Structures are given as C-alpha cells and as structure tokens.
XYZ file of C-alpha atoms in Angstrom:
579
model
C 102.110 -60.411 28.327
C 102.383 -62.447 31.315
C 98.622 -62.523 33.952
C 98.114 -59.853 35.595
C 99.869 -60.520 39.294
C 97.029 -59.626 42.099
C 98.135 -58.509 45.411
C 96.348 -58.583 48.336
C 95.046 -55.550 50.290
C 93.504 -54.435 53.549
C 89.705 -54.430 53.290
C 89.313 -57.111 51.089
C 90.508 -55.023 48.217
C 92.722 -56.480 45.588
C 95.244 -54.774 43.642
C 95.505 -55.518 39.709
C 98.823 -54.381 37.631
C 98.681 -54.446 34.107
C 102.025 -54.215 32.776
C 103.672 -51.397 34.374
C 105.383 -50.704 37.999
C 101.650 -48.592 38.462
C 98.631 -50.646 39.664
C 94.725 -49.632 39.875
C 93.480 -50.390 43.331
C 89.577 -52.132 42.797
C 87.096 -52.637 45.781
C 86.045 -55.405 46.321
C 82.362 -54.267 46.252
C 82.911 -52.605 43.113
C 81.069 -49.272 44.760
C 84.067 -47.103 43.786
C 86.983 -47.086 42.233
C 89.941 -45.465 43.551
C 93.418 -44.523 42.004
C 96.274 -45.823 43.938
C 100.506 -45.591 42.309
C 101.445 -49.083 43.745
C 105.487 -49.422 43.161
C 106.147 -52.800 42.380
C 109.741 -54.807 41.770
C 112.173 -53.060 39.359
C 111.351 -55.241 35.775
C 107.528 -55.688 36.326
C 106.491 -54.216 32.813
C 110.233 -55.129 31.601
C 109.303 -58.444 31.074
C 106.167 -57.629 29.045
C 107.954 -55.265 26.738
C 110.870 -57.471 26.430
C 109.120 -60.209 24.754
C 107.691 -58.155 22.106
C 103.698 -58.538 23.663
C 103.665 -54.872 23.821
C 105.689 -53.547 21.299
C 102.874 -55.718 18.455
C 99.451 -53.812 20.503
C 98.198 -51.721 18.213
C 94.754 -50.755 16.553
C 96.064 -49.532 12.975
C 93.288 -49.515 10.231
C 94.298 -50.998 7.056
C 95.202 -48.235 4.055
C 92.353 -47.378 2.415
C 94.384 -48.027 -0.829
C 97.713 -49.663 -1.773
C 98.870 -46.882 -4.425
C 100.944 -44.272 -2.458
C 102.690 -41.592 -4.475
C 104.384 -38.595 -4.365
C 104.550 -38.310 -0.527
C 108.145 -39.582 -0.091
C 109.614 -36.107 1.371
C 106.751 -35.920 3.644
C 107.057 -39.617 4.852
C 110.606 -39.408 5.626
C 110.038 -35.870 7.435
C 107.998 -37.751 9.846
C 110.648 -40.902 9.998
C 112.589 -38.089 11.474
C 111.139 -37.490 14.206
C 112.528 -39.169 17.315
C 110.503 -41.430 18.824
C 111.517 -41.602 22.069
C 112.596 -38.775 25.098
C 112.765 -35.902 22.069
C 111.662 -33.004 23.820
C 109.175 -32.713 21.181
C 105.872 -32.927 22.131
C 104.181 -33.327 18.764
C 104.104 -33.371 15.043
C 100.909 -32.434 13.577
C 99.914 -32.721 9.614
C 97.771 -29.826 8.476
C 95.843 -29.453 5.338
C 92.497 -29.552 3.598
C 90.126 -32.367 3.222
C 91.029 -35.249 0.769
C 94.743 -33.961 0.962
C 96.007 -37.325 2.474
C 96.950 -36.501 5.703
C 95.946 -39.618 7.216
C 96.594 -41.757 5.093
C 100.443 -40.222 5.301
C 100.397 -41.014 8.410
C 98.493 -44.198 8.526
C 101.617 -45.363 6.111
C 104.503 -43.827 8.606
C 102.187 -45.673 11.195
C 102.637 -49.140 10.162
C 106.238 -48.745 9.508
C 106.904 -47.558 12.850
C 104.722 -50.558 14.021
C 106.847 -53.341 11.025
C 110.293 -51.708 13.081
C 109.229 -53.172 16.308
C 109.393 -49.874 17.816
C 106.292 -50.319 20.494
C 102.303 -50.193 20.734
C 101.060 -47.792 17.758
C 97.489 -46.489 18.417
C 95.336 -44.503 16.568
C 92.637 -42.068 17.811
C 89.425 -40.520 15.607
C 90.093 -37.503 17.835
C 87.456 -34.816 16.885
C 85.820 -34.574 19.750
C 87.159 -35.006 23.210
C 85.455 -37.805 23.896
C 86.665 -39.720 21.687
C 89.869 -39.430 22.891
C 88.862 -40.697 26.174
C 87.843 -43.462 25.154
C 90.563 -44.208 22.787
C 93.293 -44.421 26.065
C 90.883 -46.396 27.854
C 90.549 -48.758 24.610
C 94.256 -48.745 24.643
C 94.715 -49.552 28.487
C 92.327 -52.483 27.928
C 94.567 -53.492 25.196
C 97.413 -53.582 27.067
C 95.815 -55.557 29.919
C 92.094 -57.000 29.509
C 91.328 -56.160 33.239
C 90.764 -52.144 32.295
C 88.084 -52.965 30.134
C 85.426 -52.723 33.255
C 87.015 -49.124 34.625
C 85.200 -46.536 34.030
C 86.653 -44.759 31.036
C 88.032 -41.833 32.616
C 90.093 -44.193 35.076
C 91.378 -46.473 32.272
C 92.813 -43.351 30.351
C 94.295 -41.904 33.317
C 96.453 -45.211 33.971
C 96.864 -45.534 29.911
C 98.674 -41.825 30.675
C 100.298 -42.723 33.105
C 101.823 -45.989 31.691
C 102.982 -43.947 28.623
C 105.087 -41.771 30.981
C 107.010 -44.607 31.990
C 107.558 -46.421 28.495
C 109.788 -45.387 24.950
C 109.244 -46.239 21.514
C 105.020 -45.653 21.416
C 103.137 -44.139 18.890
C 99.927 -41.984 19.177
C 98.074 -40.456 16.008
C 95.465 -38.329 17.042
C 93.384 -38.143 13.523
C 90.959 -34.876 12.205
C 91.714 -33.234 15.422
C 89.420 -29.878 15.609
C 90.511 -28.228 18.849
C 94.175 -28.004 20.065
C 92.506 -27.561 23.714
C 91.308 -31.326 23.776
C 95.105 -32.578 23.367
C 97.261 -29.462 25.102
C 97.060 -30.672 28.328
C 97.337 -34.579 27.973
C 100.614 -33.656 25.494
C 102.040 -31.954 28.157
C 102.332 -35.066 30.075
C 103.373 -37.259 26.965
C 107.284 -36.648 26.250
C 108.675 -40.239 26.042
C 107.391 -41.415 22.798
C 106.166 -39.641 19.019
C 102.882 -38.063 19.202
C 101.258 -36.877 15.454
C 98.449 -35.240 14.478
C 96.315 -34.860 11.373
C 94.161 -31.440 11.275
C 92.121 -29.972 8.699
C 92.145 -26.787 10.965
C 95.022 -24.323 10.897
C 95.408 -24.241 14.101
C 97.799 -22.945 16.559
C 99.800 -25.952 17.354
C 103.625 -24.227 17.541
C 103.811 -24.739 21.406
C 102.892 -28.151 20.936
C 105.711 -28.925 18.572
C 105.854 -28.943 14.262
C 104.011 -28.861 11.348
C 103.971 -30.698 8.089
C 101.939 -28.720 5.704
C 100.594 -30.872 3.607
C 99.595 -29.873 -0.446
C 97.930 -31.756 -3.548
C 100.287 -34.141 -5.570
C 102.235 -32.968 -8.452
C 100.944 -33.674 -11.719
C 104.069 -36.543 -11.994
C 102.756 -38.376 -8.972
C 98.903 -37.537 -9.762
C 99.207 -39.369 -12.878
C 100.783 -42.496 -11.284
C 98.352 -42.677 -8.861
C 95.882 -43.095 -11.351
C 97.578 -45.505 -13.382
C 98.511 -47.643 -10.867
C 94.571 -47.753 -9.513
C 93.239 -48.275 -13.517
C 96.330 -50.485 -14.623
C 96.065 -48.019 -17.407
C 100.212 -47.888 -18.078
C 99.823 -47.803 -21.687
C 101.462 -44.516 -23.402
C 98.314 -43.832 -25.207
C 96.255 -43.258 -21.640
C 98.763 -40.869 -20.236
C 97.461 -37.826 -21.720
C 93.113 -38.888 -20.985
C 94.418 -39.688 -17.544
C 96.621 -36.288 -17.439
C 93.723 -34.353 -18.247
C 91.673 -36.248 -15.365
C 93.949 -35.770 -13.081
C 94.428 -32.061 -13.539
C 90.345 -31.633 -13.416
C 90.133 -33.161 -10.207
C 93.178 -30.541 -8.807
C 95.541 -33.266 -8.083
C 93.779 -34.365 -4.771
C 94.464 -37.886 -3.618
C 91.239 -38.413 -2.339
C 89.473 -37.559 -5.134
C 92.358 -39.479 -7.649
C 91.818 -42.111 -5.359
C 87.862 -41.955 -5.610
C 87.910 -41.445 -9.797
C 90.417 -44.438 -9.978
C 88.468 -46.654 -8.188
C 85.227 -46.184 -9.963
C 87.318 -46.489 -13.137
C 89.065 -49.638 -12.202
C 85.626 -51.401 -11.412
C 82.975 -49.961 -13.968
C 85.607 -50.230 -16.896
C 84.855 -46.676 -17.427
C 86.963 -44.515 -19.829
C 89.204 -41.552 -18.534
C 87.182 -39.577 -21.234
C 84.362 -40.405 -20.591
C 84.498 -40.011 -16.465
C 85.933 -36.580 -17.084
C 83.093 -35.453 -19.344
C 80.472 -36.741 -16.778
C 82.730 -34.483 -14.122
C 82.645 -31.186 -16.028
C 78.862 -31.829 -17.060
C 77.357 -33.409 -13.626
C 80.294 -32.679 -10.630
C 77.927 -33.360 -7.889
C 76.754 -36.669 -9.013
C 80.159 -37.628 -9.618
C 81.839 -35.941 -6.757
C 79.888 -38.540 -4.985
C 79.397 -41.798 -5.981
C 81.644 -44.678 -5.185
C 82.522 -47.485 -6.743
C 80.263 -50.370 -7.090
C 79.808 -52.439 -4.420
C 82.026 -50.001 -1.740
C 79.316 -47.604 -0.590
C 81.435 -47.105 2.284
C 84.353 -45.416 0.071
C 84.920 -41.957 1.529
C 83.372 -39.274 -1.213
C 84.772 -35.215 -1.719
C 81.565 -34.501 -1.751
C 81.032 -35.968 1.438
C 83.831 -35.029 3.257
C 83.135 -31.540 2.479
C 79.690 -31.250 2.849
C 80.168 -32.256 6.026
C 82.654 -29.392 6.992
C 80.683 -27.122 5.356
C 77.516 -28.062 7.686
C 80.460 -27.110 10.638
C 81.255 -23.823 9.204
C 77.298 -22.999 8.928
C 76.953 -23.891 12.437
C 79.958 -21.414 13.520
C 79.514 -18.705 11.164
C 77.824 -18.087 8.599
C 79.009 -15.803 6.827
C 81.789 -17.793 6.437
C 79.828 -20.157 4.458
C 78.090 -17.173 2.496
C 81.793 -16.076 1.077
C 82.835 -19.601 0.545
C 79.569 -19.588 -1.852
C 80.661 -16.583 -3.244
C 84.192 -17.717 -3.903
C 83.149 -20.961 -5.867
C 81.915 -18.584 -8.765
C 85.229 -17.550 -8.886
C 88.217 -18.971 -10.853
C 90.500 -21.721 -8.933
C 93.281 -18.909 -9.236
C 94.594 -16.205 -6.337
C 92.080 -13.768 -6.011
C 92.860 -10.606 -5.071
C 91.514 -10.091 -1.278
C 90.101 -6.632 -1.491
C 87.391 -7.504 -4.141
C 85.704 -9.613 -1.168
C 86.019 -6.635 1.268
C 82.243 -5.302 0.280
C 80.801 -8.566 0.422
C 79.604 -8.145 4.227
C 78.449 -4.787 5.372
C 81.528 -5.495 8.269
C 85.287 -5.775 6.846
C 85.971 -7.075 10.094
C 83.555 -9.686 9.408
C 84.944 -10.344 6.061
C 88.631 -11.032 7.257
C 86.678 -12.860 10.196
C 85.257 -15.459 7.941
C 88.171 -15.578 5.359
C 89.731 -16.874 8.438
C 87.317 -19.256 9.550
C 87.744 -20.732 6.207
C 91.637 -20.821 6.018
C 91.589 -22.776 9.940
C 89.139 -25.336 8.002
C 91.472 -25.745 4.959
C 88.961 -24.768 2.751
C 90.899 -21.963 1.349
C 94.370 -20.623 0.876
C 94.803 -17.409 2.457
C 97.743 -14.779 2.203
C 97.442 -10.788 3.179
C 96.500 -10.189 -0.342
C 95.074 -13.087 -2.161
C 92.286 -16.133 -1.534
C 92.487 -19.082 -3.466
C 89.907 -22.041 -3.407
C 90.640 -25.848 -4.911
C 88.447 -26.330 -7.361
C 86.715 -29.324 -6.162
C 85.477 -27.548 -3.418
C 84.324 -25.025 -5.577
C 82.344 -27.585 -7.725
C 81.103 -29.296 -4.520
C 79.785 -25.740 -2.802
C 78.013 -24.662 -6.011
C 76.168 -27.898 -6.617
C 75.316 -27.665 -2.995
C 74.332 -23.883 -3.141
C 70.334 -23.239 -3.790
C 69.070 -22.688 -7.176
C 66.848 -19.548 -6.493
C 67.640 -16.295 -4.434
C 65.524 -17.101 -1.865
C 63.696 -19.936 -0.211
C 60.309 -20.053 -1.231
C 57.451 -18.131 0.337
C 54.196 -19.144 1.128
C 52.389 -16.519 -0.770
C 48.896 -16.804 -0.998
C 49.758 -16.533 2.988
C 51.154 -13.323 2.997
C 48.195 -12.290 0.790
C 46.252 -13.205 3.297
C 47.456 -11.560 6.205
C 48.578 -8.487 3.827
C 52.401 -8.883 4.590
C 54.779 -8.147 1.481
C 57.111 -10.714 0.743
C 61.222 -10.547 2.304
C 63.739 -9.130 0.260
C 65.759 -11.872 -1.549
C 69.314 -12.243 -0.476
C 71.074 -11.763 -4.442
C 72.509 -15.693 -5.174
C 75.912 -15.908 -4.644
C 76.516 -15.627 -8.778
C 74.886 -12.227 -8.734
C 77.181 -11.387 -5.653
C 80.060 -12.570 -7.213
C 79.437 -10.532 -10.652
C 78.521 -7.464 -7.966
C 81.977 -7.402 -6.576
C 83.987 -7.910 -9.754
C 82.288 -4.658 -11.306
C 83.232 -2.871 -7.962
C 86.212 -4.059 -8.749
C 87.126 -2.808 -12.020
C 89.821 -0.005 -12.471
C 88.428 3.083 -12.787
C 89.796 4.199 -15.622
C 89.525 2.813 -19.355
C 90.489 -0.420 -19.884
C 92.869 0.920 -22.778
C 94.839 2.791 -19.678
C 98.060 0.507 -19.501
C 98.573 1.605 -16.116
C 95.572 -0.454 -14.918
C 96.696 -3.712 -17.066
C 98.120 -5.548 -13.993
C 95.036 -4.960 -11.909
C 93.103 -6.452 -15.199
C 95.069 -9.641 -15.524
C 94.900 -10.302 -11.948
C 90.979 -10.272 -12.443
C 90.814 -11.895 -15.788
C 90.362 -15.345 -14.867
C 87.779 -14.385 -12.550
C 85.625 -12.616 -14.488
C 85.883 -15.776 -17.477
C 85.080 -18.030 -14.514
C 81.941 -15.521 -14.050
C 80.206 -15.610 -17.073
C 81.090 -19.452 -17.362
C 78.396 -19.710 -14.325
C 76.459 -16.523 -15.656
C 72.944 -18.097 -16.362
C 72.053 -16.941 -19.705
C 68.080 -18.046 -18.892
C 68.408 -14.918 -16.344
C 70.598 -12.716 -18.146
C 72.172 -9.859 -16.511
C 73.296 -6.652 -17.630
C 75.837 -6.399 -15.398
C 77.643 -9.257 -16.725
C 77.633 -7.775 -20.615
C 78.998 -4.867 -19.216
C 81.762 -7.004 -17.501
C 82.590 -9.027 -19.956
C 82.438 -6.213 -22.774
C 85.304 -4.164 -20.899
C 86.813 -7.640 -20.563
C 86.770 -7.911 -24.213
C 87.973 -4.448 -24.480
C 91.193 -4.649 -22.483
C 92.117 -7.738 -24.407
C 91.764 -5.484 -27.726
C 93.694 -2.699 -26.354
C 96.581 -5.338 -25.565
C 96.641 -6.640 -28.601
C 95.241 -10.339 -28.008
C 91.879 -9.348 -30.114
C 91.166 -13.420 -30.269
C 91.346 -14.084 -27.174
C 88.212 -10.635 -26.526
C 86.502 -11.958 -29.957
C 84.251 -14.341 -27.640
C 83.900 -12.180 -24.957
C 82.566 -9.509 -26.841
C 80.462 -11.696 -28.956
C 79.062 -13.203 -24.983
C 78.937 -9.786 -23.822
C 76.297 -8.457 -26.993
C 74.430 -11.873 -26.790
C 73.621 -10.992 -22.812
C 72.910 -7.151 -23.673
C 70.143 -7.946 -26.287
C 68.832 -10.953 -24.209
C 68.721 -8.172 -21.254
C 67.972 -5.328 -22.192
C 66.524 -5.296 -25.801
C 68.286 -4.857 -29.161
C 68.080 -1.400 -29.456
C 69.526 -0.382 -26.222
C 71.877 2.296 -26.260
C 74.103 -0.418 -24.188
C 73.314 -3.005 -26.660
C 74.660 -0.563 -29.414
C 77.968 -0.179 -27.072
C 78.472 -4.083 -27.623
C 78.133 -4.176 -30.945
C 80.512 -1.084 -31.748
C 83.139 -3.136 -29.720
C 82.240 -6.300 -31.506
C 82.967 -4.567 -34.881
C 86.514 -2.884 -33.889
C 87.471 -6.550 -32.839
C 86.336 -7.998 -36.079
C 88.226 -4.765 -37.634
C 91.126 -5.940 -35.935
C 91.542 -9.279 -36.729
C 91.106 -8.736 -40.175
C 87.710 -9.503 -40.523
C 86.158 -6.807 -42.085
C 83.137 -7.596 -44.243
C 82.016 -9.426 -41.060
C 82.469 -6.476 -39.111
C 80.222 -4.376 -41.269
C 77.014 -4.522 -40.476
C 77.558 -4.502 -36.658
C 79.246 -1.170 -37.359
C 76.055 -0.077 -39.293
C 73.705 -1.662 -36.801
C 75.464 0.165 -33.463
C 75.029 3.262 -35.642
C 71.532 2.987 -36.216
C 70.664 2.133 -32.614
C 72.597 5.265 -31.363
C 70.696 7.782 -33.579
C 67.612 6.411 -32.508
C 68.120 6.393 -29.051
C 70.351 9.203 -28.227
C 70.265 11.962 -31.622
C 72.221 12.632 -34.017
C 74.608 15.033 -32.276
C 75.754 12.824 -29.659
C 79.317 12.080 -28.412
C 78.598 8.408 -28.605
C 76.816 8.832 -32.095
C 80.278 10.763 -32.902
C 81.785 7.447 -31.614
C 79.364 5.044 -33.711
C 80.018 7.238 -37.164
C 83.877 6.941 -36.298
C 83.817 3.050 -36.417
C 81.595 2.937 -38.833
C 83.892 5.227 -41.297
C 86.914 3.027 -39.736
C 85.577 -0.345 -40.953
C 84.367 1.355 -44.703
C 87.840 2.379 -44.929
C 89.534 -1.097 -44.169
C 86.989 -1.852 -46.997
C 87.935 0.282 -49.318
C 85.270 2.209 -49.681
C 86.776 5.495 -48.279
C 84.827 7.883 -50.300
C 81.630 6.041 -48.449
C 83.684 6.760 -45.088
C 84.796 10.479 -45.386
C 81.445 11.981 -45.030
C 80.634 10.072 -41.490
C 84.362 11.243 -40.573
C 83.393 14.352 -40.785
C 80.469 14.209 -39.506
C 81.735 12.802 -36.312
C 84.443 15.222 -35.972
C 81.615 18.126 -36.228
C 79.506 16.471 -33.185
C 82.748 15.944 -31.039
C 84.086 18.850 -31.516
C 80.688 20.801 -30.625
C 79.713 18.949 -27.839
C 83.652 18.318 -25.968
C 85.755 21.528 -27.853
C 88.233 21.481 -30.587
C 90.853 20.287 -27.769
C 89.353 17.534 -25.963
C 91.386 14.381 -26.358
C 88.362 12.051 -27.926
C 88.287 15.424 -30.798
C-alpha cells in the first residue's frame, strides 16, 4: 500500500484515507472524532489493490493439523460460492462441537487467500464484541492509522470499505446469535461471507447452510493413520475399532492421534483406557501441547452455557447419556419434566447447541458427549447436606432429585408396551427400545441395585425368548436374577419370577440339566411365599414339569402337570387362555 495521502482541512483538521475513495476526518485536538465520506480521485484504493498489498492482508490461523479427510464435497460446496456481487449474503456451517467446522473452513480460507482473491479475515465471533473489534483490527490492517480510532469508528469505515471492494473474505467463527451479524450482513453483498455455528440457528434469510456430520468410517481411519504413520495392514482393524469408539469425530480422531503419535501409545491400548477411564482421556493432550483443544473441554464448556439458559435442558441431556448412542424414540422423554412443553423446550435448546439430533419422533446423542456428560454428572442423588445442622435446628433433610440413571431406568419402564412381551404386535416398539435398555443396565450400578432394572431387563430377556434369539436374553436374564436377589432377597416372589425365566431360556437353548435346579428353586420360592394354589405356583410347577420332561424324566413331570392344571383351572376357569 502506498502512505496514507493527508489533506488539509478547515480548523486545523487533517483528513487521513486509508485505501479507499472514503476518508476519516481526525481533529486536530483529538477531543472527538467525527465521520466524514470524503470522495477522492477515481483509482485512490485502485492502486493499492492493484499491486496485490491488499489482496495478501489477512489474519488466517495456521490448521490446527495437516491431515484433512473426508471433507472434499463439503470443501468444494463452499468453492462454489461466488465471491464477489452474488446476491448471497452468507454461507454458514452448522454442526456440533469437534465436527470440523472450522477447520473446513479455515482450509477453504487459505485457498481463497493462495488464489489471490483479496484480504481473508477471520473473526472469533461469539460475542458481539468481538466482532467489533475484529473490523477495527482489520481496518488497522489495511491502513496502520485506524489503529488509534476508537473501535466502533474503525469498524464502521472497515464496513464501509468492504462495500466498495470484490473478492474479500469474512469467516465469522462459533457464532451464537444470528442478531450480532443480521444487520452488518445486510450491508456486506460484494464479497463471500461464512459462518461456523454450533447453534441451529435460523440463518435462511441470511443465505445457506452446510450441515456438517462426523467422517465416514473410510476417511476416519485415514485420518488416524496419517496422524500415527500407522499404514501397515495389520493396524487397520486396532485403528478401525478406535475410530468407531470415538464416533468418527475429527476432533476427537484428531486429539487420540496426536497423543498416539507422541507417547508411542498402542491403538489397543488407548482404546481400553477410553472405554475404562473416558473422562481422563477425553481430556488430556498430547505431551508437551497443553494448549490442544480437548472434547471434553469443548463440551464442558457448552454445557456450562446450556446450565446458564436452561436447565432443564441440561437435566435431559444427563438423562440421555444413560441412553444408547442410537434414535430414541421421543415420547419416552415426554414424563421426564412435569411440563411437555418444557420437555420439547429443552430438546430444542439442545438440538440449536448441536448437542443432539432431533427429528419429530426420535433424539439421538454422539456418544462422546454422552461419555463426557456422565463423567461430568455427580456421583450421588443429591449434594450433600449439612446434617448435624438440620438436627440442630430440627429441619428434615430435602428430597433427593433421583440421579439421572434412576431417571433414565424410570422412563424406560413407563415405556414398556403394555402387553406381554410374547405379544408380536408390540415387537417393533421392543426393538426400538432394546438398545436402550442394554445401554441401561450397562450404567446400572450393581453396588445400588435396583429392582426396577431386574424387572427391565427380565422382560428384556423375555421378548428375546419369545423371538427366538434365546442367546442373545441368556445374559439378560442371568443380569436380571443377579439384581433381583442383590435387591430384594433370594426368596422374593420377584426373585422366583427371574429364575423361572432363567430356566425356560436354559430349556431353550438346549441346556437342560443346567436349567434344573433354577426350575426347582423358582418352585420352592413360590410355595413359600405365595401357597400352593397359586396361579404363579401353577406357572412354577408348569416349568418345572417342562424342563423334567426335556430330561426325560416324564413320569417325575406328570404329577406337577397336573397339579398345575388343577390350580389354574380353579383359580382362572376351565377356559381361561393360561388353563
């Protein structure tokens, strides 16, 4: 750029222009500053952008890493964008944190700035004033003599030069609130505008949206084999399975590969320390970059947001990270606030901050941010209480909120299909909560064991019997009678429920001496506990004779036949379907 020319005013006031056919008028006593359009000779700024001093101003960070896959459909959407006169106002790039959004862009910003095509400058815009000072960083940029205006003034004339220029580039990144930008876009229609947003905001009078998802698992594993150097065949399937635990999510690929690359750690070995410790993992860096951007960092920040906004939004998140990584059907959250409004309220919240996916029917959460919300969640149902206190002054204790695993487990039971699992007309509703209730009882703590969660899991176990796939209920069922005795005793009529179901699954996979004395056991417990003329004796004495008969031994098994049939068909009638 050529010096600034200064022109001489009335009053002893000088005129400055910095590159543009616009000039800033500056008293001379430096009281006030007033904002004067001064037209000056056709070709003023001409010269400067001519010989390339303007086109090379720009304030572009470096890429946080060199490997960049699997975005090449997204990078050449943006390359389409005009960048000059389009009509277009703006292209924003929405999606959840650790995506890659700006670092897409970040990567579409230095080619733009390679091509020559003008100043490229980049905003942290999450609050407004940020982006104040951003133009007024830029105007100084342009010409040094806007460093000492005031920073409102020095944005106003960097506006105000961008109206009268082509070929710029402005990336507004982590924008929260449209409102900051809507009326300075307005005014910007000569060059490309993009923004990155976590927030699904709406941004469709402001121009278009690249939606922005996790890598496929092609692209995930090249990432990481590019940061490790690990290109050997034999790596591809430790580095596979790495890469599908951490979702596919470039920042966290980028974060495991890095740690990898400089501690010489095995894929194995840094996925084992994932599944067993996520929240020490989620967050540490790499040796000697304590700088490195973290998931768990990233998202406990947003999180801290959310508390600040709503709450409740937070409270369902909790709740959701019990859950399986999978689309959860939407109703089963509809009890979890005493509101529905408030419910779809918050499920909102959530979906503007990325930190869900959110259709009419179904909520889905990565499951990162699951592992980084539970490991953030409180141990215990409540804070703690100063009791000896309350003693004191005679004042009973709060009722505890239930932890967000007990909530969870609440709204799966509610849940449920009405009906008997057997009931093939409920089957789809089943399999749609399947994974969810496995996810459950993989965070059901056994040291606090929960009846709730045998009874779960035990008409888990039975629909998976009744459709045939008795391996896949054999665990379940053995979980759900290992939670019923720890619970509530081993002669509980429940208890004797869960080991009747554990028996027909035994029966049913063939397993029949095994099977045995569970059958004899559940017996037992039910004549103890209920009589001998019960229906769900009746039901006991049926296995039982069942199992004796896979056996063999039928002449053992026709007495308790008929003794069953005798108690069903006193206490139901000689035409009730269980007679």
């Amino acid at each position: 750029m050529t010096d600034p020319e200064i022109l001489p005013t009335p009053g002893e006031r000088s005129v400055t222009v910095g590159g543009d056919n616009f000039g800033t008028v500056i008293p001379g006593n430096h009281n006030r500053i007033e904002q004067h359009i001064v037209v000056l000779p056709e070709g003023a700024l001409r010269a400067a952008v001519e010989d390339g001093s303007v086109a090379r101003v720009n304030n572009l960070p470096a890429p946080d890493s060199q490997v960049f896959k699997g975005r090449k459909e997204a990078l050449a959407q943006l390359a389409r964008l005009p960048s000059a006169g389009t009509g277009i106002v703006a292209q924003s790039v929405k999606g959840m944190g650790g995506v890659g959004k700006s670092t897409l862009v970040l990567h579409h910003a230095h080619r733009h700035r390679d091509d020559g095509g003008g100043p490229v400058w980049w905003f942290d815009a999450e609050k407004e004033e940020q982006v104040t000072a951003g133009l007024a960083g830029l105007a100084a940029a342009l010409d040094p003599v806007h460093a000492a205006l005031p920073l409102e003034d020095a944005a106003q004339w960097t506006v105000t030069w961008l109206q009268g220029c082509t070929g710029w580039l402005l990336v507004f990144d982590n924008v929260e609130n449209p409102a900051h930008l809507r009326s300075l876009l307005g005014r910007l229609t000569t060059g490309q505008v993009l923004i990155t947003t976590r927030r699904d905001l709406p941004w469709q009078d402001l121009g278009t949206a690249v939606y922005l998802d996790t890598l496929d698992p092609p692209a995930s594993l090249a990432v990481l084999q590019d940061l490790t150097g690990r290109h050997r065949e034999g790596d591809a399937p430790a580095l596979a399975g790495l890469a599908s635990e951490l979702g596919h999510l470039p920042l966290a690929l980028q974060q495991a590969g890095a740690y990898l690359a400089q501690t010489r750690t095995s894929p194995v070995a840094y996925l084992d320390r994932l599944r067993t410790d996520p929240a020490t993992t989620l967050a540490t860096t790499a040796p000697g970059d304590p700088h490195q951007r973290t998931i768990a960092r990233l998202w406990t920040l947003t999180l801290t947001a959310l508390q600040g906004i709503d709450p409740d939004a937070v409270k369902l998140l909790q709740i959701l990270a019990y859950y399986a990584p999978d689309p959860l059907p939407r109703d089963v959250l509809t009890p979890a606030l005493p509101d529905p409004h408030a419910v779809d309220q918050a499920l909102g919240l959530l979906a503007a901050y990325s930190m869900i996916t959110l259709t009419d029917t179904a909520v889905t959460v990565h499951r990162l941010v699951q592992a980084v919300v539970r490991t953030t969640t409180p141990l215990h149902e409540s804070p703690p209480h100063l009791s000896w206190l309350r003693q004191l002054l005679r004042r009973p204790h709060p009722k505890a909120a239930p932890h967000p695993s007990k909530t969870a487990l609440f709204l799966l039971r509610q849940a449920l299909p009405s009906g008997s699992p057997g009931e093939a007309r409920d089957w789809p509703r089943w399999q749609d909560l399947l994974p969810h209730i496995q996810a459950v009882a993989t965070h059901h703590n056994d040291n606090h064991p929960h009846p709730l969660a045998s009874h779960l899991l035990g008409q888990t176990a039975f629909y998976l019997h009744a459709r045939g796939q008795a391996a896949q209920a054999l665990p379940l069922a053995e979980r759900a009678l290992g939670i019923a005795e720890a619970a509530l005793g081993p002669n509980h009529p429940d208890t004797a429920v869960r080991l009747g179901n554990l028996a027909s699954t035994l029966v049913e996979l063939g397993r029949h001496a095994e099977a045995l004395p569970f059958a004899e056991r559940a017996l037992g417990i039910a004549e103890a506990a209920l009589g001998p003329n019960h229906p769900d004796t009746a039901v006991r004495l049926g296995n039982l004779a069942a199992t004796l008969g896979k056996l063999g031994q039928h002449a053992e098994a026709l007495p308790l036949a008929e003794r069953a049939l005798t108690i069903t068909e006193a206490v139901l009638g000689p035409n009730h379907p269980d007679t």
